[in-house]
């Protein structure tokens, strides 16, 4: 296939298929059991333009039971979240603007309309986050983002809200089933905190 166009107007590069066992090992334990011992159609590396200066690359395999896709490279976060929502992948429930370097895996089963499982990491720098309940944008200077089953985890976080600079960790839900699953968590430190300014934010 020379071009593929689907929801969110995402145009992929040339897709090349081959039959047989996958030559690339599956990096995520959650996807390791999918398709083992089955015939597969392998998908060679192809370009995925996600709004960054250079396209990300994808590769993976399909079987009669499920699929696995590896995604690596740079992405514009706004574009990435748009594509994720269009394909049924839950993301953080707030706006992210900037770029990220991705290394993630997507896997799932064909049966029962199972949701896509997404695991992996992303490195971000100079990102703006618009979080509901905070009047000013959160400026993320740098962070290592981990995608867990139902959480987005921010490690080694350095961020600024107003004039206050924080470092530490944070976690946010990717989807909400009840009040408990919608809770966010923070473990951050700051050298100085202006309480009046924080109350205003």
PDB file of C-alpha atoms in Angstrom:
ATOM      1  CA  UNK A   1       0.000   0.000   0.000  1.00  0.00           C
ATOM      2  CA  UNK A   2       1.381   3.384  -0.921  1.00  0.00           C
ATOM      3  CA  UNK A   3      -0.887   5.492   1.286  1.00  0.00           C
ATOM      4  CA  UNK A   4      -3.453   4.863   3.949  1.00  0.00           C
ATOM      5  CA  UNK A   5      -5.920   7.539   5.051  1.00  0.00           C
ATOM      6  CA  UNK A   6      -8.202   7.027   8.042  1.00  0.00           C
ATOM      7  CA  UNK A   7      -9.814   8.903  10.902  1.00  0.00           C
ATOM      8  CA  UNK A   8      -8.115  12.162  11.930  1.00  0.00           C
ATOM      9  CA  UNK A   9      -6.651  12.398   8.381  1.00  0.00           C
ATOM     10  CA  UNK A  10      -3.530  10.456   9.353  1.00  0.00           C
ATOM     11  CA  UNK A  11      -1.594   9.580   6.201  1.00  0.00           C
ATOM     12  CA  UNK A  12       0.889   6.757   6.675  1.00  0.00           C
ATOM     13  CA  UNK A  13       3.994   5.959   4.665  1.00  0.00           C
ATOM     14  CA  UNK A  14       4.439   2.896   2.461  1.00  0.00           C
ATOM     15  CA  UNK A  15       3.264  -0.298   4.164  1.00  0.00           C
ATOM     16  CA  UNK A  16       5.150  -3.531   3.445  1.00  0.00           C
ATOM     17  CA  UNK A  17       3.915  -6.882   4.732  1.00  0.00           C
ATOM     18  CA  UNK A  18       5.581 -10.267   5.126  1.00  0.00           C
ATOM     19  CA  UNK A  19       4.340 -13.600   6.490  1.00  0.00           C
ATOM     20  CA  UNK A  20       5.915 -15.681   9.241  1.00  0.00           C
ATOM     21  CA  UNK A  21       7.241 -15.256  12.793  1.00  0.00           C
ATOM     22  CA  UNK A  22       8.046 -11.706  13.832  1.00  0.00           C
ATOM     23  CA  UNK A  23      11.730 -10.865  13.528  1.00  0.00           C
ATOM     24  CA  UNK A  24      11.427  -8.173  16.208  1.00  0.00           C
ATOM     25  CA  UNK A  25      10.887  -9.263  19.841  1.00  0.00           C
ATOM     26  CA  UNK A  26       7.908  -7.868  21.704  1.00  0.00           C
ATOM     27  CA  UNK A  27       9.180  -5.481  24.392  1.00  0.00           C
ATOM     28  CA  UNK A  28       6.054  -5.324  26.523  1.00  0.00           C
ATOM     29  CA  UNK A  29       5.047  -8.233  28.736  1.00  0.00           C
ATOM     30  CA  UNK A  30       1.379  -7.406  28.283  1.00  0.00           C
ATOM     31  CA  UNK A  31       1.640  -8.069  24.557  1.00  0.00           C
ATOM     32  CA  UNK A  32       3.996 -11.040  24.711  1.00  0.00           C
ATOM     33  CA  UNK A  33       1.275 -13.681  24.840  1.00  0.00           C
ATOM     34  CA  UNK A  34      -0.729 -12.244  21.958  1.00  0.00           C
ATOM     35  CA  UNK A  35      -0.156 -14.181  18.761  1.00  0.00           C
ATOM     36  CA  UNK A  36       2.413 -16.631  20.175  1.00  0.00           C
ATOM     37  CA  UNK A  37       2.400 -19.896  18.258  1.00  0.00           C
ATOM     38  CA  UNK A  38       0.251 -18.388  15.520  1.00  0.00           C
ATOM     39  CA  UNK A  39       0.922 -17.382  11.954  1.00  0.00           C
ATOM     40  CA  UNK A  40       1.566 -13.668  11.680  1.00  0.00           C
ATOM     41  CA  UNK A  41       1.643 -10.967   9.088  1.00  0.00           C
ATOM     42  CA  UNK A  42       4.592  -8.725   9.880  1.00  0.00           C
ATOM     43  CA  UNK A  43       4.495  -5.022   9.194  1.00  0.00           C
ATOM     44  CA  UNK A  44       7.872  -3.552   8.270  1.00  0.00           C
ATOM     45  CA  UNK A  45       8.942  -0.113   9.452  1.00  0.00           C
ATOM     46  CA  UNK A  46       6.787   2.718   8.036  1.00  0.00           C
ATOM     47  CA  UNK A  47       6.468   6.464   8.589  1.00  0.00           C
ATOM     48  CA  UNK A  48       3.780   7.938  10.878  1.00  0.00           C
ATOM     49  CA  UNK A  49       3.663  11.755  10.612  1.00  0.00           C
ATOM     50  CA  UNK A  50       2.536  13.099  13.984  1.00  0.00           C
ATOM     51  CA  UNK A  51       3.120  16.811  13.489  1.00  0.00           C
ATOM     52  CA  UNK A  52       6.816  16.938  14.456  1.00  0.00           C
ATOM     53  CA  UNK A  53       9.646  18.067  12.171  1.00  0.00           C
ATOM     54  CA  UNK A  54      10.404  14.420  11.325  1.00  0.00           C
ATOM     55  CA  UNK A  55       7.950  11.535  11.127  1.00  0.00           C
ATOM     56  CA  UNK A  56       7.840   8.830  13.763  1.00  0.00           C
ATOM     57  CA  UNK A  57       8.222   5.212  12.678  1.00  0.00           C
ATOM     58  CA  UNK A  58       6.042   2.200  13.335  1.00  0.00           C
ATOM     59  CA  UNK A  59       6.349  -1.555  12.914  1.00  0.00           C
ATOM     60  CA  UNK A  60       4.534  -4.592  14.228  1.00  0.00           C
ATOM     61  CA  UNK A  61       2.495  -7.644  13.397  1.00  0.00           C
ATOM     62  CA  UNK A  62      -1.055  -8.944  12.981  1.00  0.00           C
ATOM     63  CA  UNK A  63      -2.391 -12.414  13.765  1.00  0.00           C
ATOM     64  CA  UNK A  64      -5.827 -14.024  13.759  1.00  0.00           C
ATOM     65  CA  UNK A  65      -6.061 -13.328  17.508  1.00  0.00           C
ATOM     66  CA  UNK A  66      -4.551  -9.870  17.931  1.00  0.00           C
ATOM     67  CA  UNK A  67      -1.974  -7.279  16.968  1.00  0.00           C
ATOM     68  CA  UNK A  68       1.067  -5.408  18.243  1.00  0.00           C
ATOM     69  CA  UNK A  69       2.419  -2.068  17.033  1.00  0.00           C
ATOM     70  CA  UNK A  70       5.690  -0.433  18.108  1.00  0.00           C
ATOM     71  CA  UNK A  71       5.899   3.354  17.738  1.00  0.00           C
ATOM     72  CA  UNK A  72       9.111   5.355  18.074  1.00  0.00           C
ATOM     73  CA  UNK A  73      10.138   8.909  17.230  1.00  0.00           C
ATOM     74  CA  UNK A  74       8.976  12.496  17.657  1.00  0.00           C
ATOM     75  CA  UNK A  75       5.396  13.727  17.890  1.00  0.00           C
ATOM     76  CA  UNK A  76       3.479  16.948  18.412  1.00  0.00           C
ATOM     77  CA  UNK A  77       1.486  16.284  21.577  1.00  0.00           C
ATOM     78  CA  UNK A  78      -1.682  17.993  20.377  1.00  0.00           C
ATOM     79  CA  UNK A  79      -1.673  15.935  17.195  1.00  0.00           C
ATOM     80  CA  UNK A  80      -0.801  12.760  19.096  1.00  0.00           C
ATOM     81  CA  UNK A  81      -3.731  13.177  21.491  1.00  0.00           C
ATOM     82  CA  UNK A  82      -6.066  13.898  18.573  1.00  0.00           C
ATOM     83  CA  UNK A  83      -5.046  10.674  16.804  1.00  0.00           C
ATOM     84  CA  UNK A  84      -5.226   8.702  20.064  1.00  0.00           C
ATOM     85  CA  UNK A  85      -8.791   9.804  20.777  1.00  0.00           C
ATOM     86  CA  UNK A  86      -9.862   9.088  17.191  1.00  0.00           C
ATOM     87  CA  UNK A  87      -8.556   5.523  17.467  1.00  0.00           C
ATOM     88  CA  UNK A  88     -10.038   4.831  20.905  1.00  0.00           C
ATOM     89  CA  UNK A  89      -6.841   5.193  22.965  1.00  0.00           C
ATOM     90  CA  UNK A  90      -7.366   6.953  26.288  1.00  0.00           C
ATOM     91  CA  UNK A  91      -5.012   9.843  27.016  1.00  0.00           C
ATOM     92  CA  UNK A  92      -4.685  12.330  29.880  1.00  0.00           C
ATOM     93  CA  UNK A  93      -7.805  14.365  30.506  1.00  0.00           C
ATOM     94  CA  UNK A  94      -6.175  17.750  29.909  1.00  0.00           C
ATOM     95  CA  UNK A  95      -4.461  19.626  27.087  1.00  0.00           C
ATOM     96  CA  UNK A  96      -0.771  19.097  26.308  1.00  0.00           C
ATOM     97  CA  UNK A  97       1.072  21.335  23.840  1.00  0.00           C
ATOM     98  CA  UNK A  98       4.650  20.774  22.711  1.00  0.00           C
ATOM     99  CA  UNK A  99       6.655  17.834  21.400  1.00  0.00           C
ATOM    100  CA  UNK A 100       7.690  14.457  22.794  1.00  0.00           C
ATOM    101  CA  UNK A 101      10.052  11.629  21.885  1.00  0.00           C
ATOM    102  CA  UNK A 102       8.064   8.381  21.982  1.00  0.00           C
ATOM    103  CA  UNK A 103       8.869   4.735  22.578  1.00  0.00           C
ATOM    104  CA  UNK A 104       5.519   2.977  23.029  1.00  0.00           C
ATOM    105  CA  UNK A 105       3.751  -0.256  22.198  1.00  0.00           C
ATOM    106  CA  UNK A 106       0.081  -0.740  21.314  1.00  0.00           C
ATOM    107  CA  UNK A 107      -1.491  -4.190  21.466  1.00  0.00           C
ATOM    108  CA  UNK A 108      -4.889  -5.806  21.623  1.00  0.00           C
ATOM    109  CA  UNK A 109      -7.232  -8.614  20.662  1.00  0.00           C
ATOM    110  CA  UNK A 110      -9.661  -8.587  17.755  1.00  0.00           C
ATOM    111  CA  UNK A 111     -12.444 -10.345  19.688  1.00  0.00           C
ATOM    112  CA  UNK A 112     -14.999  -8.571  21.821  1.00  0.00           C
ATOM    113  CA  UNK A 113     -14.076  -5.028  20.708  1.00  0.00           C
ATOM    114  CA  UNK A 114     -11.275  -5.069  23.290  1.00  0.00           C
ATOM    115  CA  UNK A 115      -9.714  -1.674  23.971  1.00  0.00           C
ATOM    116  CA  UNK A 116      -6.184  -0.965  22.819  1.00  0.00           C
ATOM    117  CA  UNK A 117      -3.535  -1.536  25.505  1.00  0.00           C
ATOM    118  CA  UNK A 118      -0.837   1.132  25.413  1.00  0.00           C
ATOM    119  CA  UNK A 119       2.437   0.986  27.318  1.00  0.00           C
ATOM    120  CA  UNK A 120       5.742   2.800  27.002  1.00  0.00           C
ATOM    121  CA  UNK A 121       7.563   6.043  27.665  1.00  0.00           C
ATOM    122  CA  UNK A 122       7.914   9.565  26.314  1.00  0.00           C
ATOM    123  CA  UNK A 123      10.471  12.282  27.014  1.00  0.00           C
ATOM    124  CA  UNK A 124       9.110  15.852  26.967  1.00  0.00           C
ATOM    125  CA  UNK A 125      10.716  19.285  27.203  1.00  0.00           C
ATOM    126  CA  UNK A 126       9.190  22.776  27.124  1.00  0.00           C
ATOM    127  CA  UNK A 127       5.599  21.534  27.194  1.00  0.00           C
ATOM    128  CA  UNK A 128       2.503  23.520  28.202  1.00  0.00           C
ATOM    129  CA  UNK A 129      -0.249  21.700  30.071  1.00  0.00           C
ATOM    130  CA  UNK A 130      -3.732  23.163  30.529  1.00  0.00           C
ATOM    131  CA  UNK A 131      -5.097  21.345  33.587  1.00  0.00           C
ATOM    132  CA  UNK A 132      -8.752  21.783  34.631  1.00  0.00           C
ATOM    133  CA  UNK A 133      -8.950  23.565  37.982  1.00  0.00           C
ATOM    134  CA  UNK A 134      -5.679  25.501  37.532  1.00  0.00           C
ATOM    135  CA  UNK A 135      -6.142  29.031  36.208  1.00  0.00           C
ATOM    136  CA  UNK A 136      -2.635  29.315  34.715  1.00  0.00           C
ATOM    137  CA  UNK A 137      -0.960  26.871  32.304  1.00  0.00           C
ATOM    138  CA  UNK A 138       1.549  24.467  33.820  1.00  0.00           C
ATOM    139  CA  UNK A 139       4.879  24.902  32.028  1.00  0.00           C
ATOM    140  CA  UNK A 140       6.698  21.555  32.049  1.00  0.00           C
ATOM    141  CA  UNK A 141      10.385  22.184  31.562  1.00  0.00           C
ATOM    142  CA  UNK A 142      11.204  18.469  31.409  1.00  0.00           C
ATOM    143  CA  UNK A 143       9.681  15.125  32.402  1.00  0.00           C
ATOM    144  CA  UNK A 144       9.819  11.418  31.670  1.00  0.00           C
ATOM    145  CA  UNK A 145       6.272  10.205  30.980  1.00  0.00           C
ATOM    146  CA  UNK A 146       5.280   6.584  31.535  1.00  0.00           C
ATOM    147  CA  UNK A 147       2.055   5.172  30.073  1.00  0.00           C
ATOM    148  CA  UNK A 148       0.609   2.543  32.409  1.00  0.00           C
ATOM    149  CA  UNK A 149      -2.644   0.627  31.971  1.00  0.00           C
ATOM    150  CA  UNK A 150      -4.910   3.382  33.292  1.00  0.00           C
ATOM    151  CA  UNK A 151      -2.478   6.100  34.319  1.00  0.00           C
ATOM    152  CA  UNK A 152      -0.078   8.661  32.928  1.00  0.00           C
ATOM    153  CA  UNK A 153       2.915   8.927  35.275  1.00  0.00           C
ATOM    154  CA  UNK A 154       5.270  11.917  35.251  1.00  0.00           C
ATOM    155  CA  UNK A 155       8.755  11.093  36.589  1.00  0.00           C
ATOM    156  CA  UNK A 156      11.652  13.520  37.140  1.00  0.00           C
ATOM    157  CA  UNK A 157       9.213  16.364  36.660  1.00  0.00           C
ATOM    158  CA  UNK A 158      10.342  19.994  36.603  1.00  0.00           C
ATOM    159  CA  UNK A 159       7.438  22.395  36.110  1.00  0.00           C
ATOM    160  CA  UNK A 160       6.409  25.979  36.737  1.00  0.00           C
ATOM    161  CA  UNK A 161       3.003  27.354  37.757  1.00  0.00           C
ATOM    162  CA  UNK A 162       2.970  31.133  37.859  1.00  0.00           C
ATOM    163  CA  UNK A 163       6.262  32.080  39.532  1.00  0.00           C
ATOM    164  CA  UNK A 164       6.624  28.838  41.505  1.00  0.00           C
ATOM    165  CA  UNK A 165       8.936  26.071  40.235  1.00  0.00           C
ATOM    166  CA  UNK A 166       8.261  22.497  41.354  1.00  0.00           C
ATOM    167  CA  UNK A 167      10.133  19.205  41.008  1.00  0.00           C
ATOM    168  CA  UNK A 168       8.934  15.680  41.738  1.00  0.00           C
ATOM    169  CA  UNK A 169       6.367  13.176  40.483  1.00  0.00           C
ATOM    170  CA  UNK A 170       2.725  13.258  39.374  1.00  0.00           C
ATOM    171  CA  UNK A 171       0.103  10.842  38.123  1.00  0.00           C
ATOM    172  CA  UNK A 172      -3.142  11.343  36.212  1.00  0.00           C
ATOM    173  CA  UNK A 173      -5.911   8.934  35.130  1.00  0.00           C
ATOM    174  CA  UNK A 174      -6.342   8.018  31.470  1.00  0.00           C
ATOM    175  CA  UNK A 175     -10.001   7.068  31.890  1.00  0.00           C
ATOM    176  CA  UNK A 176     -12.539   7.431  34.697  1.00  0.00           C
ATOM    177  CA  UNK A 177     -14.920   4.675  35.806  1.00  0.00           C
ATOM    178  CA  UNK A 178     -15.713   6.117  39.230  1.00  0.00           C
ATOM    179  CA  UNK A 179     -14.565   8.854  41.605  1.00  0.00           C
ATOM    180  CA  UNK A 180     -11.629   6.792  42.865  1.00  0.00           C
ATOM    181  CA  UNK A 181     -10.266   6.113  39.377  1.00  0.00           C
ATOM    182  CA  UNK A 182     -10.472   9.843  38.531  1.00  0.00           C
ATOM    183  CA  UNK A 183      -8.075  10.880  41.295  1.00  0.00           C
ATOM    184  CA  UNK A 184      -4.771  12.554  40.404  1.00  0.00           C
ATOM    185  CA  UNK A 185      -1.707  12.470  42.664  1.00  0.00           C
ATOM    186  CA  UNK A 186       1.290  14.750  43.245  1.00  0.00           C
ATOM    187  CA  UNK A 187       4.553  14.419  45.155  1.00  0.00           C
ATOM    188  CA  UNK A 188       6.377  17.686  44.458  1.00  0.00           C
ATOM    189  CA  UNK A 189       8.785  20.060  46.173  1.00  0.00           C
ATOM    190  CA  UNK A 190       9.609  23.747  45.750  1.00  0.00           C
ATOM    191  CA  UNK A 191      12.271  25.993  47.261  1.00  0.00           C
ATOM    192  CA  UNK A 192       9.771  28.799  47.844  1.00  0.00           C
ATOM    193  CA  UNK A 193       5.973  28.928  47.632  1.00  0.00           C
ATOM    194  CA  UNK A 194       3.824  32.043  47.483  1.00  0.00           C
ATOM    195  CA  UNK A 195       0.610  30.844  49.165  1.00  0.00           C
ATOM    196  CA  UNK A 196      -1.510  33.792  47.978  1.00  0.00           C
ATOM    197  CA  UNK A 197      -0.433  33.199  44.396  1.00  0.00           C
ATOM    198  CA  UNK A 198      -1.199  29.480  44.610  1.00  0.00           C
ATOM    199  CA  UNK A 199      -4.651  30.203  46.065  1.00  0.00           C
ATOM    200  CA  UNK A 200      -5.339  32.546  43.144  1.00  0.00           C
ATOM    201  CA  UNK A 201      -4.253  29.849  40.671  1.00  0.00           C
TER     202      UNK A 201
END
